Short mmCIF file of C-alpha atoms in Angstrom, two decimals:
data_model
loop_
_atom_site.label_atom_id
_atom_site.label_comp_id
_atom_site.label_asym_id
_atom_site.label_seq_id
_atom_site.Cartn_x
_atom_site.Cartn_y
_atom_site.Cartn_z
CA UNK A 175 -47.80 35.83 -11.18
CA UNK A 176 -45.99 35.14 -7.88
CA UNK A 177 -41.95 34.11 -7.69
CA UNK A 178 -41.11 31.09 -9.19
CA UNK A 179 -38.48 29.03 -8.27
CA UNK A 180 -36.30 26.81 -10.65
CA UNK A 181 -34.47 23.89 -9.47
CA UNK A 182 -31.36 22.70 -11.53
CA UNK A 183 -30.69 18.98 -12.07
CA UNK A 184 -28.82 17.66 -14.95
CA UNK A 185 -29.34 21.00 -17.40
CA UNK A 186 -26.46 23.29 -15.85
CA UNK A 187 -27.44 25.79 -18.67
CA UNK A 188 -29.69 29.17 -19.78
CA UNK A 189 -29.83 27.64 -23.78
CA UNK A 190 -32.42 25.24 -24.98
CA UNK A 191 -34.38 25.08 -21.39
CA UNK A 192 -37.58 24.57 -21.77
CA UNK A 193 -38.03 23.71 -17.28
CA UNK A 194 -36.14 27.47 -17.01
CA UNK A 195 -37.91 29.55 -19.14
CA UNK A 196 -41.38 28.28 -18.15
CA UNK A 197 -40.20 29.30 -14.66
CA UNK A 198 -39.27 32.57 -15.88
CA UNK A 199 -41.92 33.51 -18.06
CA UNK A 200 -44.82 32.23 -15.48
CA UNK A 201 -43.19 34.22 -12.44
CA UNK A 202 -42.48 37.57 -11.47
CA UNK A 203 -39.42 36.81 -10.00
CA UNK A 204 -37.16 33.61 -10.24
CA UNK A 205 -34.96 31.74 -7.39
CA UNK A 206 -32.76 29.50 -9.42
CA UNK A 207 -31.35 26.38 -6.96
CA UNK A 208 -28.91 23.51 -7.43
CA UNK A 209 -29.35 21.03 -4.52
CA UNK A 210 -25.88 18.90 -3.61
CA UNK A 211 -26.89 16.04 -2.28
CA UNK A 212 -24.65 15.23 0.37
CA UNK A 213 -24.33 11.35 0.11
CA UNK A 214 -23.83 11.61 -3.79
CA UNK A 215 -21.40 14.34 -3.34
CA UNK A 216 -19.16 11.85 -0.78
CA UNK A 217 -19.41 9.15 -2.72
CA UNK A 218 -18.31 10.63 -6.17
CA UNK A 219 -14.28 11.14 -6.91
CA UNK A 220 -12.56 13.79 -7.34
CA UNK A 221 -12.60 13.80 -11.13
CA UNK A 222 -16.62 14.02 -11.06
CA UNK A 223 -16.60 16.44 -8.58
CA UNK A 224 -14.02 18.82 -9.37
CA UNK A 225 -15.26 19.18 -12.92
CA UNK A 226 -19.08 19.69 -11.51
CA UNK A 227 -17.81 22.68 -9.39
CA UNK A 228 -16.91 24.38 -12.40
CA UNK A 229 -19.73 23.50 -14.20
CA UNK A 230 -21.42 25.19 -11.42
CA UNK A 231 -19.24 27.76 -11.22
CA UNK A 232 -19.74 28.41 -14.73
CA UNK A 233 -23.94 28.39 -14.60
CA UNK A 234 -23.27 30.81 -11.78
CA UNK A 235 -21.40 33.28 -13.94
CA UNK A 236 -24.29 33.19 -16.35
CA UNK A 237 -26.52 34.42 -13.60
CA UNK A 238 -24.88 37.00 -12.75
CA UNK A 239 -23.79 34.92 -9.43
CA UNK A 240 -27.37 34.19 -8.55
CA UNK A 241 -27.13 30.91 -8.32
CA UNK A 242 -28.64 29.32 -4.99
CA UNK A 243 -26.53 26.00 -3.98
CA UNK A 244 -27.83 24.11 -1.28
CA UNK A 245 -28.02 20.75 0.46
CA UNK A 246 -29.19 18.95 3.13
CA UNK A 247 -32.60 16.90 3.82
CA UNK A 248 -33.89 16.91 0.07
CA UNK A 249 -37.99 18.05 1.51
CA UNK A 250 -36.61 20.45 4.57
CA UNK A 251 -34.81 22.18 2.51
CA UNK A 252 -37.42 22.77 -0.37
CA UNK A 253 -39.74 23.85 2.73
CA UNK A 254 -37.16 26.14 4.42
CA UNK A 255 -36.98 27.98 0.92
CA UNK A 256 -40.34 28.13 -0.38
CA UNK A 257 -40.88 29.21 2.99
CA UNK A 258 -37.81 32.08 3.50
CA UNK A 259 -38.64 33.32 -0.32
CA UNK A 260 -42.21 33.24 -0.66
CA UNK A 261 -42.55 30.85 -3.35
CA UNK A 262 -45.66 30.61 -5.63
CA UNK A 263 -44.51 27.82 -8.13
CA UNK A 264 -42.04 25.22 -9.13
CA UNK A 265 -40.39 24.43 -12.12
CA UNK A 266 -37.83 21.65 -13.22
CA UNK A 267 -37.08 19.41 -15.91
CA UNK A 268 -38.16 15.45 -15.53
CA UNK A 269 -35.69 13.26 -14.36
CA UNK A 270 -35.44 9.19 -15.54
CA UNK A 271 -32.63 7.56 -13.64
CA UNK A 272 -33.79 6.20 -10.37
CA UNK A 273 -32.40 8.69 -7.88
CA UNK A 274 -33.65 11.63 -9.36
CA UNK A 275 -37.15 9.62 -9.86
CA UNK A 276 -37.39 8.99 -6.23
CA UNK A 277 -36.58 12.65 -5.49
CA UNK A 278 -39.57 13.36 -7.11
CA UNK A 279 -41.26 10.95 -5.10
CA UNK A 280 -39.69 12.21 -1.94
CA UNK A 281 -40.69 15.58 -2.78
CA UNK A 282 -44.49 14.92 -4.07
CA UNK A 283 -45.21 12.53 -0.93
CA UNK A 284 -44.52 16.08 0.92
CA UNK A 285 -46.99 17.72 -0.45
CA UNK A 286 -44.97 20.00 -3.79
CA UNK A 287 -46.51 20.56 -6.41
CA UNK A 288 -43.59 20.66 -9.61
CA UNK A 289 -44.60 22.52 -12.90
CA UNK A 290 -41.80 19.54 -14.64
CA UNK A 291 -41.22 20.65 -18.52
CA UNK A 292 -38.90 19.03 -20.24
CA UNK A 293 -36.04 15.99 -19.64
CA UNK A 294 -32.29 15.56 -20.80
CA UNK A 295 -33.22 14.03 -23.39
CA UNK A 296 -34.36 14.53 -27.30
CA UNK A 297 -37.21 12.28 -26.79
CA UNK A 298 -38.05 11.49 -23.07
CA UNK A 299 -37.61 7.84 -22.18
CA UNK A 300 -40.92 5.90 -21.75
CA UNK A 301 -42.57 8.06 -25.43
CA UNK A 302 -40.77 5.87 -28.01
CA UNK A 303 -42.94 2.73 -28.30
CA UNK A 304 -43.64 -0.03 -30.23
CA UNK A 305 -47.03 -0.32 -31.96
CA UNK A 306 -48.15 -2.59 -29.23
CA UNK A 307 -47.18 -0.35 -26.51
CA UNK A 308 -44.58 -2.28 -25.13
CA UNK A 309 -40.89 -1.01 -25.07
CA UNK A 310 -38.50 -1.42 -27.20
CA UNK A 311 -35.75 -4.11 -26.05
CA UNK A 312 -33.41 -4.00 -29.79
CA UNK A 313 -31.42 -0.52 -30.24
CA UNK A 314 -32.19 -0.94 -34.36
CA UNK A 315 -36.17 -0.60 -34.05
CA UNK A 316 -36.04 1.81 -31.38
CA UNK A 317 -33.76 3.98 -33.59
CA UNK A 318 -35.90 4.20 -36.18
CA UNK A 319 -39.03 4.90 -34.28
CA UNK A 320 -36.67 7.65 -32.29
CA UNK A 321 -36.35 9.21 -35.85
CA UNK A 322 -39.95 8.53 -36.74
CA UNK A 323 -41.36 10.42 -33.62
CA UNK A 324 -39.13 13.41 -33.60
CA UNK A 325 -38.18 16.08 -31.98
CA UNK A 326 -38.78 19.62 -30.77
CA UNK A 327 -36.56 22.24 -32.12
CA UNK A 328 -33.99 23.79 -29.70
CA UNK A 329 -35.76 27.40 -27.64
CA UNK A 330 -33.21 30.64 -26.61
CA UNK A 331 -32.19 31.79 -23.73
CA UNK A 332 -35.38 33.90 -22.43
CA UNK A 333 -34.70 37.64 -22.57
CA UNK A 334 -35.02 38.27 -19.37
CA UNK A 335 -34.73 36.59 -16.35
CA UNK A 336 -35.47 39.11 -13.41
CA UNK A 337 -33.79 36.73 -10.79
CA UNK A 338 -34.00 37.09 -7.03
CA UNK A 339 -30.61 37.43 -5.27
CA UNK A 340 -30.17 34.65 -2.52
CA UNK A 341 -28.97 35.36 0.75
CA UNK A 342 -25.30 34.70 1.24
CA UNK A 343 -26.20 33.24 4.26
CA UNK A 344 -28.17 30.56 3.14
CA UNK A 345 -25.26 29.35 -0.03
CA UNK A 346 -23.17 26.22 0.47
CA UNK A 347 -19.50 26.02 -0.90
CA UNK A 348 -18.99 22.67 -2.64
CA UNK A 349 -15.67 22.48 -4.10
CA UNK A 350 -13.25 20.69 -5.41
CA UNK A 351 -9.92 21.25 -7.01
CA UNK A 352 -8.63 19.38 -9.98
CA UNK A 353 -6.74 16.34 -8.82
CA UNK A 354 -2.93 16.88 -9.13
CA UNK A 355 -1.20 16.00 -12.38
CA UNK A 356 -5.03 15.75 -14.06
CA UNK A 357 -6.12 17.32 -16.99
CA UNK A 358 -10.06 17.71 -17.06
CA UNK A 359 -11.48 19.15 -20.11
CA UNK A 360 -13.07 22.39 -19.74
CA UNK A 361 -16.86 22.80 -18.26
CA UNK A 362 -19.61 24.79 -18.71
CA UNK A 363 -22.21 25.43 -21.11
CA UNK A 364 -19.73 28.39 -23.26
CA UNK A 365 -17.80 25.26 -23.32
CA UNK A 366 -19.82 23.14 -24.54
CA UNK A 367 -20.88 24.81 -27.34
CA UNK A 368 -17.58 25.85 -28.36
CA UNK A 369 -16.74 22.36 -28.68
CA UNK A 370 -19.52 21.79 -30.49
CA UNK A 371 -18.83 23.94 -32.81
CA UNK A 372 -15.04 22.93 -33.26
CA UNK A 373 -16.54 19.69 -33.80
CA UNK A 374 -18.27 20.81 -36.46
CA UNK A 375 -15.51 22.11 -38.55
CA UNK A 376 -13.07 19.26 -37.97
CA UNK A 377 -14.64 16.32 -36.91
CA UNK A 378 -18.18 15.63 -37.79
CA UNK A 379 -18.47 15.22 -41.74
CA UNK A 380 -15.21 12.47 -40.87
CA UNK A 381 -17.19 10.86 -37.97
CA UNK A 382 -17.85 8.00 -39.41
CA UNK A 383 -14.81 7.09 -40.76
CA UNK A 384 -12.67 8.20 -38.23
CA UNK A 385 -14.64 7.66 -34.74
CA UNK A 386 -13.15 4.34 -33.88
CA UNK A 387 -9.25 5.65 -34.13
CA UNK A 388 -7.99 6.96 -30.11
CA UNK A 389 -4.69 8.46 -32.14
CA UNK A 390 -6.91 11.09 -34.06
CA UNK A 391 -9.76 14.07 -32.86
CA UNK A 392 -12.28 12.36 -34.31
CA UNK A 393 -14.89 12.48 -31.81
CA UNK A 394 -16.59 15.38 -30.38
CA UNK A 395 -16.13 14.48 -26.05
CA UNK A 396 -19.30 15.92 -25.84
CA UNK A 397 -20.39 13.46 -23.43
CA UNK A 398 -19.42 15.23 -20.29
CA UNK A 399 -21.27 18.40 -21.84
CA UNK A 400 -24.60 16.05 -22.25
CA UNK A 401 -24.03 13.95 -19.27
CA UNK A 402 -24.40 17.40 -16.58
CA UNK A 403 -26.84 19.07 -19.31
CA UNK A 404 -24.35 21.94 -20.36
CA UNK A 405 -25.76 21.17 -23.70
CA UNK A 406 -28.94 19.67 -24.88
CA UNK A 407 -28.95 16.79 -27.56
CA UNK A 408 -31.44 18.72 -29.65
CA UNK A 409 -28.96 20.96 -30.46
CA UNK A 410 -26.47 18.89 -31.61
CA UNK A 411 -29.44 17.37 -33.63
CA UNK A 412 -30.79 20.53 -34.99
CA UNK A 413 -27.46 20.81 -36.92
CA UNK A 414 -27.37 17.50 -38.19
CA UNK A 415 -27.93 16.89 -41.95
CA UNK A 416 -28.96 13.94 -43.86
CA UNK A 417 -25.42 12.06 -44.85
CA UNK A 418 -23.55 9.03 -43.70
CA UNK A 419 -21.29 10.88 -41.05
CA UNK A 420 -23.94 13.19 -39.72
CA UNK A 421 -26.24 9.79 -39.67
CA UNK A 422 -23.75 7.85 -37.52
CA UNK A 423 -23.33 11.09 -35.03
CA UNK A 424 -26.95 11.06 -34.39
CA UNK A 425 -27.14 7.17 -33.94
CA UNK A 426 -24.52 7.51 -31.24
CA UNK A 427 -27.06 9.83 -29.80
CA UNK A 428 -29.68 7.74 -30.26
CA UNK A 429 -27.93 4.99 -28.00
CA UNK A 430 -27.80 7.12 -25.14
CA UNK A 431 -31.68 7.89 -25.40
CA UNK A 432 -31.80 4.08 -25.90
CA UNK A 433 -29.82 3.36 -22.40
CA UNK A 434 -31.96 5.72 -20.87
CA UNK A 435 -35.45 4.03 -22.11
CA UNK A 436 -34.04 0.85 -21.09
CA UNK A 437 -33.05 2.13 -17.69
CA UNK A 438 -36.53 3.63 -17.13
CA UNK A 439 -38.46 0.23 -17.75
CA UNK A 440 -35.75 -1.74 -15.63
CA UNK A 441 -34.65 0.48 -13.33
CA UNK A 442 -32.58 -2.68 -11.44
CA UNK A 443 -30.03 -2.71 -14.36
CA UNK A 444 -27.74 0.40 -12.99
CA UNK A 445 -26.75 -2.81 -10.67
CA UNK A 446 -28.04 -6.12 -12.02
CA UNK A 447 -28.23 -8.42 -15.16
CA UNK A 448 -30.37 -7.19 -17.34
CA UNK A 449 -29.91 -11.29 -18.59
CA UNK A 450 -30.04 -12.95 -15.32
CA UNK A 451 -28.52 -16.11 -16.35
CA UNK A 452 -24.74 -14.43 -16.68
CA UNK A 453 -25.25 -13.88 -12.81
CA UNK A 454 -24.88 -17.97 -12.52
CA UNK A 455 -21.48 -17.73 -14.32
CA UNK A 456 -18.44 -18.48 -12.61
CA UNK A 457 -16.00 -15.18 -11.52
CA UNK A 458 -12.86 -14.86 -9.94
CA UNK A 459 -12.46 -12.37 -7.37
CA UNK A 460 -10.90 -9.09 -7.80
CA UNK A 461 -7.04 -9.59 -7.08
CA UNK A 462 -3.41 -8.23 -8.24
CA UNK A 463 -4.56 -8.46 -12.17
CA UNK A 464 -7.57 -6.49 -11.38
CA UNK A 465 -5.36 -3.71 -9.82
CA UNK A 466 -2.88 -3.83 -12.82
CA UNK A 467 -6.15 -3.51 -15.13
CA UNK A 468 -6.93 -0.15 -13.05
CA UNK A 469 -3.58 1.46 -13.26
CA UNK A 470 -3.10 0.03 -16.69
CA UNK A 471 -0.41 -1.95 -16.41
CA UNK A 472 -1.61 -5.38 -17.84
CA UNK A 473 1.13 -5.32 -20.34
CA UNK A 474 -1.21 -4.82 -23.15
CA UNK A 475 -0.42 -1.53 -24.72
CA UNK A 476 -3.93 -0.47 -25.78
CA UNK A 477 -5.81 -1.45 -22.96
CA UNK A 478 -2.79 0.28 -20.82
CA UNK A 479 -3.59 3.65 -22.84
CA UNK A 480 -7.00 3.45 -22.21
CA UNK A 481 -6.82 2.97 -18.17
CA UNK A 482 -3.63 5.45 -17.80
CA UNK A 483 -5.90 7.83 -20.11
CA UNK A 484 -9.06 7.44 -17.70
CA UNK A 485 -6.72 8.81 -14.87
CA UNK A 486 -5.10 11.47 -16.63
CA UNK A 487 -8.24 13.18 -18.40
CA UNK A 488 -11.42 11.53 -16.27
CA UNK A 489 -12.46 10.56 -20.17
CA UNK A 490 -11.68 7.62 -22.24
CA UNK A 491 -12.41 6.84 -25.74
CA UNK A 492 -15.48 5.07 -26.57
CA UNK A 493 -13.69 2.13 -28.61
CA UNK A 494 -11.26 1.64 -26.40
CA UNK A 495 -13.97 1.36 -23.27
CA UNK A 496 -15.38 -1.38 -24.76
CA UNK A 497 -11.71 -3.34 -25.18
CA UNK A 498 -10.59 -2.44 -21.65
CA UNK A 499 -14.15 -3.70 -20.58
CA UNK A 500 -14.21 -7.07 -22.48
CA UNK A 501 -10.40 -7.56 -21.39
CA UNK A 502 -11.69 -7.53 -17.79
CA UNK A 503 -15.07 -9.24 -18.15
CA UNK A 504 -13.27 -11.94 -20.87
CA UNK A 505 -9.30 -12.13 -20.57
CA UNK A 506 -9.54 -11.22 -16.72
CA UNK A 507 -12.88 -13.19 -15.86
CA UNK A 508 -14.50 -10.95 -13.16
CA UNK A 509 -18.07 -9.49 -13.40
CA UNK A 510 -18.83 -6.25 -15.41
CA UNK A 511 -20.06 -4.36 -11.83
CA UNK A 512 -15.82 -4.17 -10.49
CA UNK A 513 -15.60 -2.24 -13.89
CA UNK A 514 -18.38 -0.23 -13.88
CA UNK A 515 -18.22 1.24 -10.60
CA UNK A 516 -14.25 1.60 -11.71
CA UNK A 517 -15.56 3.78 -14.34
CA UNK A 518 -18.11 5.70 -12.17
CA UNK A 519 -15.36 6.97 -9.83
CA UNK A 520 -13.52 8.64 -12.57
CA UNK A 521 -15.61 9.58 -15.74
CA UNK A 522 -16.68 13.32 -15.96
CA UNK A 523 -19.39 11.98 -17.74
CA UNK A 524 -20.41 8.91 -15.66
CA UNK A 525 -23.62 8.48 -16.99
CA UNK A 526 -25.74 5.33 -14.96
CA UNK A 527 -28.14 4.34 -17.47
CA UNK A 528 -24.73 4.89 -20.46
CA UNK A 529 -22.49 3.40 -18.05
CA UNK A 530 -24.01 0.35 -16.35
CA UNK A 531 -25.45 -1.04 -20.12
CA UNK A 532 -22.60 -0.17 -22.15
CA UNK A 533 -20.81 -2.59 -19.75
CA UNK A 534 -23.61 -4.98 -20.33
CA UNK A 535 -23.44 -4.92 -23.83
CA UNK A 536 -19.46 -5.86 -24.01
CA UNK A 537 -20.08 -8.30 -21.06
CA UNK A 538 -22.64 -9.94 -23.46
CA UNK A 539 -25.61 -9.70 -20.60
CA UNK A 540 -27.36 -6.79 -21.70
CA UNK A 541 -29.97 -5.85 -23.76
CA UNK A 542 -29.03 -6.08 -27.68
CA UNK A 543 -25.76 -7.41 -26.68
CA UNK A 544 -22.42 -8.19 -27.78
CA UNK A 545 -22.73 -11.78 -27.80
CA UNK A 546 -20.38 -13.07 -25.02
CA UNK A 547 -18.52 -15.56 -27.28
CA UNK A 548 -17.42 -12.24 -28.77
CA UNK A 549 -14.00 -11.27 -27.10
CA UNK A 550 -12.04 -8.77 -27.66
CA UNK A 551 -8.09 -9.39 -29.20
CA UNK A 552 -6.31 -6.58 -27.26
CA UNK A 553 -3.76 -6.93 -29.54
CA UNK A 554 -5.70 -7.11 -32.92
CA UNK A 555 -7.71 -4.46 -31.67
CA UNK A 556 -4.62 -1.93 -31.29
CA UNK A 557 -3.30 -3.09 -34.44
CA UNK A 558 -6.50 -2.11 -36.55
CA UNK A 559 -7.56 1.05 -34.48
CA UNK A 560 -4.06 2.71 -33.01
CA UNK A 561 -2.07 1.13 -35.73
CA UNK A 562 0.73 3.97 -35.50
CA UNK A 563 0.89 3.41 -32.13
CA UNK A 564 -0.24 7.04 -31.63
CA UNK A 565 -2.64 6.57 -28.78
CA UNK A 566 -0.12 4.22 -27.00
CA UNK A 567 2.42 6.12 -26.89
CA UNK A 568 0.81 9.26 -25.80
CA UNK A 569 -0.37 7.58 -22.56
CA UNK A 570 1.92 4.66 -22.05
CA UNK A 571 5.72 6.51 -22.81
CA UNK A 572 7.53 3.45 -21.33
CA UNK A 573 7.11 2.36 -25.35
CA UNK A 574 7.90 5.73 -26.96
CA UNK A 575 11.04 3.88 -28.05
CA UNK A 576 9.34 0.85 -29.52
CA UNK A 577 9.33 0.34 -33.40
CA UNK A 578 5.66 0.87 -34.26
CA UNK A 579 5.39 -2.73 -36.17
CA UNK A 580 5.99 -3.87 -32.70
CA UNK A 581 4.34 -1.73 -30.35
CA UNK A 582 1.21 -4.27 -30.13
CA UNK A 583 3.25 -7.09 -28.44
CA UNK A 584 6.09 -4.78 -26.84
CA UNK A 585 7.24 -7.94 -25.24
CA UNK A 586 8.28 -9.83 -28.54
CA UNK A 587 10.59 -7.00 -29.24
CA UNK A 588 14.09 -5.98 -28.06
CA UNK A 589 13.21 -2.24 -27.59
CA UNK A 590 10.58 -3.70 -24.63
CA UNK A 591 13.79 -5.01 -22.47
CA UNK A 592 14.92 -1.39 -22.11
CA UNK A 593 11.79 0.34 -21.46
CA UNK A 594 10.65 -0.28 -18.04
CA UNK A 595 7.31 -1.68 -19.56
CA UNK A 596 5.29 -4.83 -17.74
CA UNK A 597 5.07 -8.32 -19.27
CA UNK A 598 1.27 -9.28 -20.05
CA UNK A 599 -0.70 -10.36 -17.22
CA UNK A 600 -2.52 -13.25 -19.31
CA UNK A 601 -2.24 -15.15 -21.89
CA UNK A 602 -5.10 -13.86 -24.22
CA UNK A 603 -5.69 -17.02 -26.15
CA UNK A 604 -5.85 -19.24 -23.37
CA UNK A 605 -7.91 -16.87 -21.47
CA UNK A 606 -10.36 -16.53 -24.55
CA UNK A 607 -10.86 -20.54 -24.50
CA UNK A 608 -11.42 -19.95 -20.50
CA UNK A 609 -14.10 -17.55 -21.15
CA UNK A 610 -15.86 -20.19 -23.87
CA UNK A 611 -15.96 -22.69 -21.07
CA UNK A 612 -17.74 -20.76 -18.62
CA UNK A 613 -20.00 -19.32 -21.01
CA UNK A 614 -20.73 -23.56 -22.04
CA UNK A 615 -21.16 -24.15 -18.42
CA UNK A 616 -24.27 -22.02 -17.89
CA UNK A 617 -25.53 -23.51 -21.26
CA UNK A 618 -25.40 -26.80 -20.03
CA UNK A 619 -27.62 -25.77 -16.93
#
């Protein structure tokens, strides 16, 4: 049969891999690769790429330190190794977000041949159709014809993997160390399924009623695990049963399959309006209240958390992303792109397609949007979703001290004076009827 080689992308795991054991069971012998690009690698922070090198780390441990990273020129490189190892085949999973499309391009314009099995997702984007053929532009109808066309069950680990051993020589050291004072979660694909199983016992049969609240574990933070591929989603589906929490779990999954269909029929959105006419909307340029929004100091406690929990963890809780967002899109006025590339530098699981249209969606110019007149009350928000004040205090101690009934608007009470704690940066309501106007403005034209 020849040696294979296998070529990691975003599944940085031996479990449910289809790409990896095709690989190994159609080759004698298997070179398993990660390639760093270099540019990506530069361009990431320090929170993406510290918990990537012990994702890799991890994967490497698993293969009994046979792991193969390189970089470089994406096709030299492939040639210089097919070349060096006498490759007969190559295997990988597909890839949907533009860059890793136009690797494949790169790569098949140079004459490789790639056996691809597989993608990082349940259902690969582009198979989930309407019955005209057309794509699906409404997350409600392309959930239920996600659930109507299915999915394959999850596959082991193969038995096996009789893995050539790379020459030292020819492995490049990526690494990064946890920023100071940061606390990323754990990575890996042991990881991953540990949490997913923790999840299971204390989280998932309460998901529903319990995923919108920062102050309590009631989400899994599997999305760093799924974003790098250290789990697949059809095992987290596999376990699913058929009850409201366990229904609103896979939903959630569901929209990231959505993002990623949407992504792969408009590939322009990881940058542009997927509405173009919110691009005609007046903006204000990033100033001082845009740097306050980033270091969470707008003097609105739950929008604070959020930002100071970002930079402590790399991770921030999916409710309270979509307040911070639509308090910078709608209190603050600036496009949804300053935030979004905010959010790239410093989510573990910065996902593009995720990302890029979950800002769209508060920002009210993406597909099956938020409508825009929809805007976020900071303040109401905290009150109904951290109304103990839990998450706020946990991440913004200047109000530790703060009676809880006033925690919300820490500058009505007495406590505030004492505790070092900023005034707010806006005035929401007037901001809110500032938001209405622009909106009316691009009606009018």
């Amino acid at each position: 049969m020849g040696k294979s080689l296998f070529w990691f992308r975003r599944d940085l795991r031996l479990g449910d891999n289809p790409a990896l054991a095709n690989a190994i069971a159609n080759g004698d012998e298997t070179l398993v690769i990660f390639h760093m690009d270099a540019d990506i690698w530069n361009r990431a922070g320090e929170y993406r790429n510290a918990y990537l090198t012990q994702s890799l780390k991890e994967l490497s441990k698993s293969l009994s330190g046979n792991l193969l990273i390189v970089s470089g020129d994406l096709t030299k490189t492939f040639q210089e190794i097919v070349k060096k190892y006498n490759i007969d085949q190559i295997h990988a999973a597909k890839q949907y977000a533009p860059f890793g499309v136009n690797q494949e391009v790169q790569l098949e314009k140079a004459g490789f041949k790639i056996e691809f099995t597989g993608s990082p997702y349940a259902i690969a984007p582009g198979r989930v159709q309407k019955p005209d053929g057309g794509n699906y532009r409404v997350y409600t109808p392309f959930y239920k014809a996600w659930v109507a066309h299915g999915w394959r069950k999850p596959i082991a680990v193969p038995d096996k993997l009789n893995l050539i051993s790379p020459l030292k020589k020819d492995q490049v050291n990526f690494f990064q160390e946890v920023p100071k004072g940061v606390e990323l979660q754990t990575a890996g694909e042991a990881a991953a399924l540990a949490r997913f199983e923790e999840f299971k016992k204390n989280g998932l049969n309460q998901y529903d009623e319990m995923r919108n609240y920062p102050g309590v574990k009631g989400v899994s933070r599997l999305s760093p695990h799924l974003r790098w591929g250290e789990i697949h989603p059809r095992t987290l589906l596999a376990d699913l049963k058929n009850n409201s929490a366990h229904e609103v779990f896979r939903k959630e999954i569901a929209w990231r399959e959505f993002y990623a269909d949407v992504l792969h029929h408009y590939p322009h959105t990881t940058r542009d309006y997927y509405s173009p006419k919110y691009a005609e909307m007046r903006y204000e340029k990033p100033d001082g209240k845009f740097k306050a929004w980033c270091e969470g100091k707008t003097g609105f406690p739950i929008v604070d958390a959020g930002m100071r929990q970002l930079l402590a963890e790399g991770w921030m809780h999916n409710r309270v992303r979509m307040i911070v967002a639509s308090f910078l899109v709608k209190d603050l006025h600036l496009e949804w792109h300053h935030g979004a590339n905010y959010f790239m530098k410093y989510l573990i699981d910065n996902d593009v397609a995720s990302n890029s249209h979950g800002w769209q969606w508060t920002a009210g110019c993406g597909t099956d949007a938020s409508p825009y007149y929809r805007i976020f009350n900071p303040i109401e928000q905290g009150r109904k979703f951290d109304p103990e004040g839990t998450y706020i205090k946990k991440y913004v101690p200047e109000l530790r001290e703060v009676p809880v009934e006033e925690i919300h608007e820490p500058h009505l009470s007495n406590a505030w004076k004492k505790s070092g704690y900023v005034k707010p940066i806006v005035d929401h309501a007037l901001e809110r009827k500032e938001s209405l106007a622009r909106l009316a403005e691009i009606k009018e034209n």
